[in-house]
Amino acid sequence: MGDAFLQDLWFHQVEGVVIENAVVDGELVVVRARASAERAACPACGTMSGRVHSRYVRRLADTAVAGRPVMIELQVRLFRCRDRACRQATFVEQVDGLTFRHGRRSSGL
């Protein structure tokens, strides 16, 4: 979709997220987005990696819009750490200003 208005509305303070679409499903607003950074830093050792192991969708509750609850369905990637000596073989990318480890809510909520 790439709609600049939607991008500014939901992710105006966040870098590295692309909105695929936003739909109203009954009383719920569902925003489907994906992380767009090419690489991520391993939280254990700090090594940058672009080697994607897999992808999955995180569902994050976000602040309401026009009285309707918002759910962000964010596709994130699981990366492999490039440092073979690192204790953490894989890690999930985090989006600064939006996600945090094991979080089920956006940082804004």
C-alpha positions as a Markdown table, in Angstrom:
| # | Residue | x | y | z |
|---|---|---|---|---|
| 1 | Met | 0.0 | 0.0 | 0.0 |
| 2 | Gly | 2.7 | 2.5 | 1.0 |
| 3 | Asp | 0.2 | 5.2 | 1.8 |
| 4 | Ala | 2.1 | 8.1 | 3.3 |
| 5 | Phe | -0.9 | 9.3 | 5.4 |
| 6 | Leu | -1.2 | 5.9 | 7.1 |
| 7 | Gln | 2.5 | 5.7 | 7.6 |
| 8 | Asp | 2.5 | 9.1 | 9.3 |
| 9 | Leu | -0.6 | 8.3 | 11.4 |
| 10 | Trp | 0.7 | 5.1 | 13.0 |
| 11 | Phe | 4.4 | 5.1 | 12.7 |
| 12 | His | 5.4 | 8.8 | 12.7 |
| 13 | Gln | 8.1 | 8.3 | 15.3 |
| 14 | Val | 9.3 | 4.9 | 14.1 |
| 15 | Glu | 11.9 | 4.1 | 11.5 |
| 16 | Gly | 12.0 | 0.8 | 9.7 |
| 17 | Val | 8.3 | -0.1 | 9.4 |
| 18 | Val | 6.2 | -0.3 | 6.2 |
| 19 | Ile | 2.4 | -0.5 | 6.3 |
| 20 | Glu | 1.0 | -3.1 | 4.0 |
| 21 | Asn | -2.7 | -2.2 | 4.7 |
| 22 | Ala | -5.2 | -1.1 | 7.3 |
| 23 | Val | -8.7 | -2.5 | 7.5 |
| 24 | Val | -11.7 | -2.1 | 9.8 |
| 25 | Asp | -12.9 | -5.5 | 11.1 |
| 26 | Gly | -16.0 | -4.9 | 13.0 |
| 27 | Glu | -15.0 | -2.7 | 16.0 |
| 28 | Leu | -11.3 | -3.4 | 15.5 |
| 29 | Val | -8.8 | -1.6 | 13.3 |
| 30 | Val | -6.2 | -4.0 | 12.0 |
| 31 | Val | -2.9 | -2.5 | 10.7 |
| 32 | Arg | -0.7 | -5.0 | 8.8 |
| 33 | Ala | 2.9 | -3.9 | 8.6 |
| 34 | Arg | 6.4 | -5.3 | 8.2 |
| 35 | Ala | 9.8 | -4.4 | 9.6 |
| 36 | Ser | 11.9 | -3.1 | 6.7 |
| 37 | Ala | 15.5 | -2.9 | 8.1 |
| 38 | Glu | 17.9 | -5.0 | 6.1 |
| 39 | Arg | 19.9 | -6.1 | 9.2 |
| 40 | Ala | 19.6 | -6.2 | 13.0 |
| 41 | Ala | 22.0 | -6.3 | 15.9 |
| 42 | Cys | 22.2 | -9.4 | 18.1 |
| 43 | Pro | 21.1 | -8.4 | 21.6 |
| 44 | Ala | 23.7 | -10.7 | 23.2 |
| 45 | Cys | 26.8 | -9.7 | 21.4 |
| 46 | Gly | 25.9 | -6.7 | 19.2 |
| 47 | Thr | 27.0 | -8.3 | 15.9 |
| 48 | Met | 25.0 | -7.1 | 12.9 |
| 49 | Ser | 23.3 | -9.9 | 10.9 |
| 50 | Gly | 21.3 | -9.9 | 7.7 |
| 51 | Arg | 20.9 | -13.7 | 7.7 |
| 52 | Val | 17.2 | -14.4 | 8.1 |
| 53 | His | 16.2 | -17.7 | 9.7 |
| 54 | Ser | 12.4 | -17.3 | 9.5 |
| 55 | Arg | 9.5 | -14.8 | 9.7 |
| 56 | Tyr | 6.4 | -14.6 | 11.8 |
| 57 | Val | 3.6 | -12.2 | 12.7 |
| 58 | Arg | 3.6 | -10.4 | 16.1 |
| 59 | Arg | 0.2 | -9.0 | 17.2 |
| 60 | Leu | 0.5 | -5.8 | 19.2 |
| 61 | Ala | -2.3 | -3.9 | 20.8 |
| 62 | Asp | -2.0 | -0.1 | 20.1 |
| 63 | Thr | -3.7 | 3.1 | 21.1 |
| 64 | Ala | -7.3 | 3.4 | 19.9 |
| 65 | Val | -8.3 | 5.4 | 16.8 |
| 66 | Ala | -11.7 | 7.1 | 16.7 |
| 67 | Gly | -12.8 | 5.0 | 19.7 |
| 68 | Arg | -11.9 | 1.7 | 18.0 |
| 69 | Pro | -9.2 | -0.6 | 19.4 |
| 70 | Val | -6.2 | -1.1 | 17.1 |
| 71 | Met | -4.2 | -4.3 | 16.5 |
| 72 | Ile | -0.9 | -4.1 | 14.7 |
| 73 | Glu | 0.0 | -7.3 | 12.9 |
| 74 | Leu | 3.7 | -6.8 | 12.4 |
| 75 | Gln | 5.7 | -9.3 | 10.4 |
| 76 | Val | 9.2 | -9.6 | 12.0 |
| 77 | Arg | 12.2 | -11.7 | 11.1 |
| 78 | Leu | 14.2 | -14.2 | 13.2 |
| 79 | Phe | 17.9 | -13.7 | 12.4 |
| 80 | Arg | 20.8 | -16.0 | 12.9 |
| 81 | Cys | 23.7 | -14.4 | 14.8 |
| 82 | Arg | 26.9 | -14.4 | 12.7 |
| 83 | Asp | 29.2 | -14.7 | 15.6 |
| 84 | Arg | 29.6 | -18.5 | 16.2 |
| 85 | Ala | 30.9 | -17.9 | 19.7 |
| 86 | Cys | 27.7 | -16.0 | 20.7 |
| 87 | Arg | 25.5 | -17.8 | 23.2 |
| 88 | Gln | 22.4 | -16.7 | 21.3 |
| 89 | Ala | 22.2 | -18.5 | 18.0 |
| 90 | Thr | 19.0 | -16.7 | 16.8 |
| 91 | Phe | 17.2 | -13.5 | 17.7 |
| 92 | Val | 14.1 | -11.6 | 16.7 |
| 93 | Glu | 14.4 | -8.1 | 15.4 |
| 94 | Gln | 13.0 | -5.3 | 17.5 |
| 95 | Val | 11.7 | -2.0 | 16.1 |
| 96 | Asp | 12.8 | 0.9 | 18.1 |
| 97 | Gly | 9.8 | 3.0 | 19.3 |
| 98 | Leu | 7.3 | 0.2 | 18.6 |
| 99 | Thr | 8.3 | -3.2 | 20.0 |
| 100 | Phe | 10.2 | -4.6 | 23.0 |
| 101 | Arg | 11.2 | -8.1 | 23.9 |
| 102 | His | 8.2 | -10.3 | 24.6 |
| 103 | Gly | 5.9 | -7.3 | 24.4 |
| 104 | Arg | 2.2 | -7.7 | 23.3 |
| 105 | Arg | 1.6 | -3.9 | 23.2 |
| 106 | Ser | 3.2 | -1.2 | 21.2 |
| 107 | Ser | 5.7 | 1.0 | 23.0 |
| 108 | Gly | 3.2 | 3.9 | 22.6 |
| 109 | Leu | 0.5 | 2.0 | 24.5 |
